[in-house]
Amino acid sequence: SIGEVFLARNVQEGDSYSFTALVQGDEEALNALTLARAGVEDAGYAEAADTCLALPATVERGVYDLAAQITAGAEGDFAMAAAIRDWLAENCRYTLEVDYPPEDRDFVSYFLLDSREGYCSYFASAMAVLCRAVGLPARYVEGFVAQPGSDGFAYVTGKDAHAWTEVYFEGFGWVPFDATPQQQ
């Protein structure tokens, strides 16, 4: 239920595991559901807000302005998060060849306001910051993408490492969002 797997021993050649997972589906229905659940008493929301809304003072004012611009007109929290995800995927370029920000610049501010180039960690960090800037509790997540092949098995290696963002919706819980553009 929490999306994590821990083993009590080192992985050994020939190991195999079976998982069943819910796959996020119809975003229109999910948006309607999160709207309907907003305001429902939710002890988890208070914890998420306490731990996943803070931003460092180094985040530049332009990031807050960009977040407001991206989410203007979005109806509901889910629509705001989806707008942020879509903006990042459409306006920033995926690359492993990145310039590091100047020492006096915040990493995410530099990515969003200047370079707009990076890999999954950049996109996940930027989405978490943009969500927090508009009041959506968000957290950065690292893990692996397991894509089953034609045989129905997913062979997961270090090359499948990935980062994404989870956003908490009051009365509903954590929902994953992947802002990294699809690689061709």
PDB file of C-alpha atoms in Angstrom:
ATOM      1  CA  SER A   1       0.000   0.000   0.000  1.00  0.00           C
ATOM      2  CA  ILE A   2       2.974   2.355   0.350  1.00  0.00           C
ATOM      3  CA  GLY A   3       4.756   1.488  -2.878  1.00  0.00           C
ATOM      4  CA  GLU A   4       7.948   0.225  -1.270  1.00  0.00           C
ATOM      5  CA  VAL A   5       9.605  -3.170  -1.195  1.00  0.00           C
ATOM      6  CA  PHE A   6      12.383  -4.076   1.211  1.00  0.00           C
ATOM      7  CA  LEU A   7      14.258  -7.368   1.174  1.00  0.00           C
ATOM      8  CA  ALA A   8      15.730  -9.047   4.252  1.00  0.00           C
ATOM      9  CA  ARG A   9      18.743 -10.245   2.220  1.00  0.00           C
ATOM     10  CA  ASN A  10      20.780  -9.244  -0.808  1.00  0.00           C
ATOM     11  CA  VAL A  11      19.188  -9.857  -4.186  1.00  0.00           C
ATOM     12  CA  GLN A  12      20.557 -13.000  -5.797  1.00  0.00           C
ATOM     13  CA  GLU A  13      20.746 -14.057  -9.446  1.00  0.00           C
ATOM     14  CA  GLY A  14      17.568 -15.855 -10.409  1.00  0.00           C
ATOM     15  CA  ASP A  15      15.383 -14.048  -7.878  1.00  0.00           C
ATOM     16  CA  SER A  16      11.939 -13.121  -9.163  1.00  0.00           C
ATOM     17  CA  TYR A  17       9.062 -11.303  -7.537  1.00  0.00           C
ATOM     18  CA  SER A  18       5.408 -10.784  -8.367  1.00  0.00           C
ATOM     19  CA  PHE A  19       3.603  -7.514  -7.749  1.00  0.00           C
ATOM     20  CA  THR A  20       0.092  -6.304  -8.242  1.00  0.00           C
ATOM     21  CA  ALA A  21      -0.431  -2.559  -8.424  1.00  0.00           C
ATOM     22  CA  LEU A  22      -3.153  -0.080  -9.136  1.00  0.00           C
ATOM     23  CA  VAL A  23      -2.370   1.956 -12.226  1.00  0.00           C
ATOM     24  CA  GLN A  24      -3.470   5.570 -12.372  1.00  0.00           C
ATOM     25  CA  GLY A  25      -6.112   5.817 -15.036  1.00  0.00           C
ATOM     26  CA  ASP A  26      -8.685   8.338 -16.165  1.00  0.00           C
ATOM     27  CA  GLU A  27      -7.449  11.748 -15.038  1.00  0.00           C
ATOM     28  CA  GLU A  28     -10.844  13.368 -15.532  1.00  0.00           C
ATOM     29  CA  ALA A  29     -12.399  10.882 -13.123  1.00  0.00           C
ATOM     30  CA  LEU A  30      -9.497  11.279 -10.691  1.00  0.00           C
ATOM     31  CA  ASN A  31      -9.917  15.061 -10.790  1.00  0.00           C
ATOM     32  CA  ALA A  32     -13.648  14.715 -10.065  1.00  0.00           C
ATOM     33  CA  LEU A  33     -12.926  12.319  -7.208  1.00  0.00           C
ATOM     34  CA  THR A  34     -10.328  14.596  -5.594  1.00  0.00           C
ATOM     35  CA  LEU A  35     -12.734  17.552  -5.927  1.00  0.00           C
ATOM     36  CA  ALA A  36     -15.503  15.533  -4.261  1.00  0.00           C
ATOM     37  CA  ARG A  37     -13.191  14.454  -1.415  1.00  0.00           C
ATOM     38  CA  ALA A  38     -11.744  17.945  -0.738  1.00  0.00           C
ATOM     39  CA  GLY A  39     -12.635  19.066   2.757  1.00  0.00           C
ATOM     40  CA  VAL A  40     -13.269  15.519   4.016  1.00  0.00           C
ATOM     41  CA  GLU A  41     -11.641  15.054   7.420  1.00  0.00           C
ATOM     42  CA  ASP A  42      -8.192  13.654   6.758  1.00  0.00           C
ATOM     43  CA  ALA A  43      -5.560  13.267   9.489  1.00  0.00           C
ATOM     44  CA  GLY A  44      -2.936  12.529   6.835  1.00  0.00           C
ATOM     45  CA  TYR A  45      -3.414  15.917   5.219  1.00  0.00           C
ATOM     46  CA  ALA A  46      -2.251  17.814   8.306  1.00  0.00           C
ATOM     47  CA  GLU A  47       0.968  15.778   8.381  1.00  0.00           C
ATOM     48  CA  ALA A  48       1.520  16.207   4.639  1.00  0.00           C
ATOM     49  CA  ALA A  49       0.959  19.967   4.914  1.00  0.00           C
ATOM     50  CA  ASP A  50       3.332  20.209   7.891  1.00  0.00           C
ATOM     51  CA  THR A  51       6.132  18.346   6.136  1.00  0.00           C
ATOM     52  CA  CYS A  52       5.583  18.912   2.414  1.00  0.00           C
ATOM     53  CA  LEU A  53       4.770  22.605   1.920  1.00  0.00           C
ATOM     54  CA  ALA A  54       7.991  24.233   3.115  1.00  0.00           C
ATOM     55  CA  LEU A  55      10.350  25.818   0.600  1.00  0.00           C
ATOM     56  CA  PRO A  56      13.878  27.105   1.150  1.00  0.00           C
ATOM     57  CA  ALA A  57      14.377  30.873   1.212  1.00  0.00           C
ATOM     58  CA  THR A  58      16.697  30.473  -1.798  1.00  0.00           C
ATOM     59  CA  VAL A  59      13.776  29.742  -4.152  1.00  0.00           C
ATOM     60  CA  GLU A  60      13.533  32.858  -6.303  1.00  0.00           C
ATOM     61  CA  ARG A  61      10.398  35.029  -6.592  1.00  0.00           C
ATOM     62  CA  GLY A  62      10.166  34.171 -10.299  1.00  0.00           C
ATOM     63  CA  VAL A  63       9.420  30.550  -9.404  1.00  0.00           C
ATOM     64  CA  TYR A  64       6.384  31.586  -7.348  1.00  0.00           C
ATOM     65  CA  ASP A  65       5.225  33.820 -10.205  1.00  0.00           C
ATOM     66  CA  LEU A  66       5.694  30.971 -12.702  1.00  0.00           C
ATOM     67  CA  ALA A  67       3.725  28.572 -10.488  1.00  0.00           C
ATOM     68  CA  ALA A  68       0.842  31.049 -10.277  1.00  0.00           C
ATOM     69  CA  GLN A  69       0.940  31.606 -14.041  1.00  0.00           C
ATOM     70  CA  ILE A  70       0.925  27.862 -14.832  1.00  0.00           C
ATOM     71  CA  THR A  71      -2.009  27.118 -12.514  1.00  0.00           C
ATOM     72  CA  ALA A  72      -4.118  30.181 -13.329  1.00  0.00           C
ATOM     73  CA  GLY A  73      -7.548  28.989 -14.399  1.00  0.00           C
ATOM     74  CA  ALA A  74      -7.073  25.426 -13.130  1.00  0.00           C
ATOM     75  CA  GLU A  75     -10.185  24.226 -11.311  1.00  0.00           C
ATOM     76  CA  GLY A  76      -9.165  22.233  -8.270  1.00  0.00           C
ATOM     77  CA  ASP A  77      -5.953  20.926  -6.806  1.00  0.00           C
ATOM     78  CA  PHE A  78      -5.638  17.938  -9.138  1.00  0.00           C
ATOM     79  CA  ALA A  79      -6.010  20.200 -12.183  1.00  0.00           C
ATOM     80  CA  MET A  80      -3.309  22.484 -10.762  1.00  0.00           C
ATOM     81  CA  ALA A  81      -0.892  19.578 -10.301  1.00  0.00           C
ATOM     82  CA  ALA A  82      -1.667  18.262 -13.805  1.00  0.00           C
ATOM     83  CA  ALA A  83      -1.097  21.737 -15.279  1.00  0.00           C
ATOM     84  CA  ILE A  84       2.325  21.903 -13.601  1.00  0.00           C
ATOM     85  CA  ARG A  85       3.249  18.424 -14.843  1.00  0.00           C
ATOM     86  CA  ASP A  86       2.149  19.239 -18.380  1.00  0.00           C
ATOM     87  CA  TRP A  87       3.943  22.605 -18.437  1.00  0.00           C
ATOM     88  CA  LEU A  88       7.218  20.998 -17.360  1.00  0.00           C
ATOM     89  CA  ALA A  89       6.937  18.204 -19.942  1.00  0.00           C
ATOM     90  CA  GLU A  90       6.115  20.688 -22.721  1.00  0.00           C
ATOM     91  CA  ASN A  91       8.504  23.535 -21.851  1.00  0.00           C
ATOM     92  CA  CYS A  92      11.629  21.850 -20.514  1.00  0.00           C
ATOM     93  CA  ARG A  93      14.002  19.514 -22.337  1.00  0.00           C
ATOM     94  CA  TYR A  94      15.226  16.131 -21.105  1.00  0.00           C
ATOM     95  CA  THR A  95      18.983  15.677 -21.289  1.00  0.00           C
ATOM     96  CA  LEU A  96      21.713  13.984 -19.310  1.00  0.00           C
ATOM     97  CA  GLU A  97      24.172  16.694 -20.421  1.00  0.00           C
ATOM     98  CA  VAL A  98      23.374  19.476 -17.953  1.00  0.00           C
ATOM     99  CA  ASP A  99      25.001  22.700 -16.856  1.00  0.00           C
ATOM    100  CA  TYR A 100      25.225  23.112 -13.119  1.00  0.00           C
ATOM    101  CA  PRO A 101      23.726  26.281 -11.702  1.00  0.00           C
ATOM    102  CA  PRO A 102      26.034  29.055 -10.551  1.00  0.00           C
ATOM    103  CA  GLU A 103      26.993  28.685  -6.870  1.00  0.00           C
ATOM    104  CA  ASP A 104      24.831  31.656  -5.879  1.00  0.00           C
ATOM    105  CA  ARG A 105      21.644  30.267  -7.509  1.00  0.00           C
ATOM    106  CA  ASP A 106      19.025  27.870  -6.227  1.00  0.00           C
ATOM    107  CA  PHE A 107      19.072  24.624  -8.243  1.00  0.00           C
ATOM    108  CA  VAL A 108      15.348  24.551  -9.079  1.00  0.00           C
ATOM    109  CA  SER A 109      15.158  28.313  -9.711  1.00  0.00           C
ATOM    110  CA  TYR A 110      18.000  28.016 -12.234  1.00  0.00           C
ATOM    111  CA  PHE A 111      16.330  25.043 -13.944  1.00  0.00           C
ATOM    112  CA  LEU A 112      12.920  26.728 -14.229  1.00  0.00           C
ATOM    113  CA  LEU A 113      13.979  30.288 -14.982  1.00  0.00           C
ATOM    114  CA  ASP A 114      17.115  29.782 -17.076  1.00  0.00           C
ATOM    115  CA  SER A 115      18.303  26.419 -18.385  1.00  0.00           C
ATOM    116  CA  ARG A 116      15.046  24.416 -18.617  1.00  0.00           C
ATOM    117  CA  GLU A 117      17.194  21.353 -19.316  1.00  0.00           C
ATOM    118  CA  GLY A 118      17.773  18.339 -17.123  1.00  0.00           C
ATOM    119  CA  TYR A 119      16.939  14.759 -16.307  1.00  0.00           C
ATOM    120  CA  CYS A 120      14.276  13.157 -14.130  1.00  0.00           C
ATOM    121  CA  SER A 121      15.661  14.523 -10.838  1.00  0.00           C
ATOM    122  CA  TYR A 122      15.380  18.053 -12.228  1.00  0.00           C
ATOM    123  CA  PHE A 123      11.776  17.554 -13.359  1.00  0.00           C
ATOM    124  CA  ALA A 124      10.686  15.869 -10.109  1.00  0.00           C
ATOM    125  CA  SER A 125      12.336  18.550  -7.959  1.00  0.00           C
ATOM    126  CA  ALA A 126      10.835  21.335 -10.058  1.00  0.00           C
ATOM    127  CA  MET A 127       7.349  19.841  -9.882  1.00  0.00           C
ATOM    128  CA  ALA A 128       7.565  19.459  -6.096  1.00  0.00           C
ATOM    129  CA  VAL A 129       8.697  23.080  -5.707  1.00  0.00           C
ATOM    130  CA  LEU A 130       6.041  24.461  -8.093  1.00  0.00           C
ATOM    131  CA  CYS A 131       3.306  22.483  -6.320  1.00  0.00           C
ATOM    132  CA  ARG A 132       4.443  23.713  -2.926  1.00  0.00           C
ATOM    133  CA  ALA A 133       4.583  27.284  -4.254  1.00  0.00           C
ATOM    134  CA  VAL A 134       0.805  27.114  -4.937  1.00  0.00           C
ATOM    135  CA  GLY A 135      -0.050  25.352  -1.675  1.00  0.00           C
ATOM    136  CA  LEU A 136      -0.114  21.711  -2.792  1.00  0.00           C
ATOM    137  CA  PRO A 137       1.759  19.349  -0.442  1.00  0.00           C
ATOM    138  CA  ALA A 138       4.297  17.563  -2.642  1.00  0.00           C
ATOM    139  CA  ARG A 139       7.305  15.300  -2.215  1.00  0.00           C
ATOM    140  CA  TYR A 140      10.186  14.126  -4.375  1.00  0.00           C
ATOM    141  CA  VAL A 141      10.326  10.341  -4.880  1.00  0.00           C
ATOM    142  CA  GLU A 142      13.031   8.061  -6.257  1.00  0.00           C
ATOM    143  CA  GLY A 143      12.575   4.483  -7.354  1.00  0.00           C
ATOM    144  CA  PHE A 144      12.504   2.294 -10.423  1.00  0.00           C
ATOM    145  CA  VAL A 145      10.220   2.119 -13.425  1.00  0.00           C
ATOM    146  CA  ALA A 146       9.237  -1.496 -14.036  1.00  0.00           C
ATOM    147  CA  GLN A 147       7.915  -1.917 -17.588  1.00  0.00           C
ATOM    148  CA  PRO A 148       6.907  -5.489 -18.440  1.00  0.00           C
ATOM    149  CA  GLY A 149       8.128  -6.778 -21.784  1.00  0.00           C
ATOM    150  CA  SER A 150       6.173  -8.912 -24.238  1.00  0.00           C
ATOM    151  CA  ASP A 151       6.731 -11.919 -21.946  1.00  0.00           C
ATOM    152  CA  GLY A 152       4.919 -10.117 -19.113  1.00  0.00           C
ATOM    153  CA  PHE A 153       8.078  -9.800 -17.022  1.00  0.00           C
ATOM    154  CA  ALA A 154       9.833  -6.581 -16.040  1.00  0.00           C
ATOM    155  CA  TYR A 155      13.588  -6.886 -15.706  1.00  0.00           C
ATOM    156  CA  VAL A 156      14.650  -4.034 -13.445  1.00  0.00           C
ATOM    157  CA  THR A 157      18.233  -2.778 -13.356  1.00  0.00           C
ATOM    158  CA  GLY A 158      19.984   0.441 -12.363  1.00  0.00           C
ATOM    159  CA  LYS A 159      19.120   1.811 -15.801  1.00  0.00           C
ATOM    160  CA  ASP A 160      15.464   1.815 -14.686  1.00  0.00           C
ATOM    161  CA  ALA A 161      16.129   4.268 -11.824  1.00  0.00           C
ATOM    162  CA  HIS A 162      13.795   7.249 -11.983  1.00  0.00           C
ATOM    163  CA  ALA A 163      12.457  10.201  -9.978  1.00  0.00           C
ATOM    164  CA  TRP A 164       8.924  11.603  -9.885  1.00  0.00           C
ATOM    165  CA  THR A 165       6.673  13.659  -7.625  1.00  0.00           C
ATOM    166  CA  GLU A 166       3.782  12.731  -5.378  1.00  0.00           C
ATOM    167  CA  VAL A 167       1.092  15.278  -4.500  1.00  0.00           C
ATOM    168  CA  TYR A 168      -1.239  14.940  -1.513  1.00  0.00           C
ATOM    169  CA  PHE A 169      -4.928  15.670  -2.048  1.00  0.00           C
ATOM    170  CA  GLU A 170      -7.034  16.293   1.044  1.00  0.00           C
ATOM    171  CA  GLY A 171      -9.472  13.463   1.678  1.00  0.00           C
ATOM    172  CA  PHE A 172      -7.765  11.306  -0.937  1.00  0.00           C
ATOM    173  CA  GLY A 173      -4.027  10.852  -0.314  1.00  0.00           C
ATOM    174  CA  TRP A 174      -0.816  10.745  -2.314  1.00  0.00           C
ATOM    175  CA  VAL A 175      -0.983  10.591  -6.123  1.00  0.00           C
ATOM    176  CA  PRO A 176       2.113  10.173  -8.335  1.00  0.00           C
ATOM    177  CA  PHE A 177       2.891  12.651 -11.142  1.00  0.00           C
ATOM    178  CA  ASP A 178       5.740  12.183 -13.597  1.00  0.00           C
ATOM    179  CA  ALA A 179       6.709  15.461 -15.287  1.00  0.00           C
ATOM    180  CA  THR A 180       9.716  14.029 -17.130  1.00  0.00           C
ATOM    181  CA  PRO A 181       9.045  14.124 -20.886  1.00  0.00           C
ATOM    182  CA  GLN A 182       8.925  10.779 -22.658  1.00  0.00           C
ATOM    183  CA  GLN A 183      12.234   9.926 -24.310  1.00  0.00           C
ATOM    184  CA  GLN A 184      12.157   8.936 -27.942  1.00  0.00           C
TER     185      GLN A 184
END
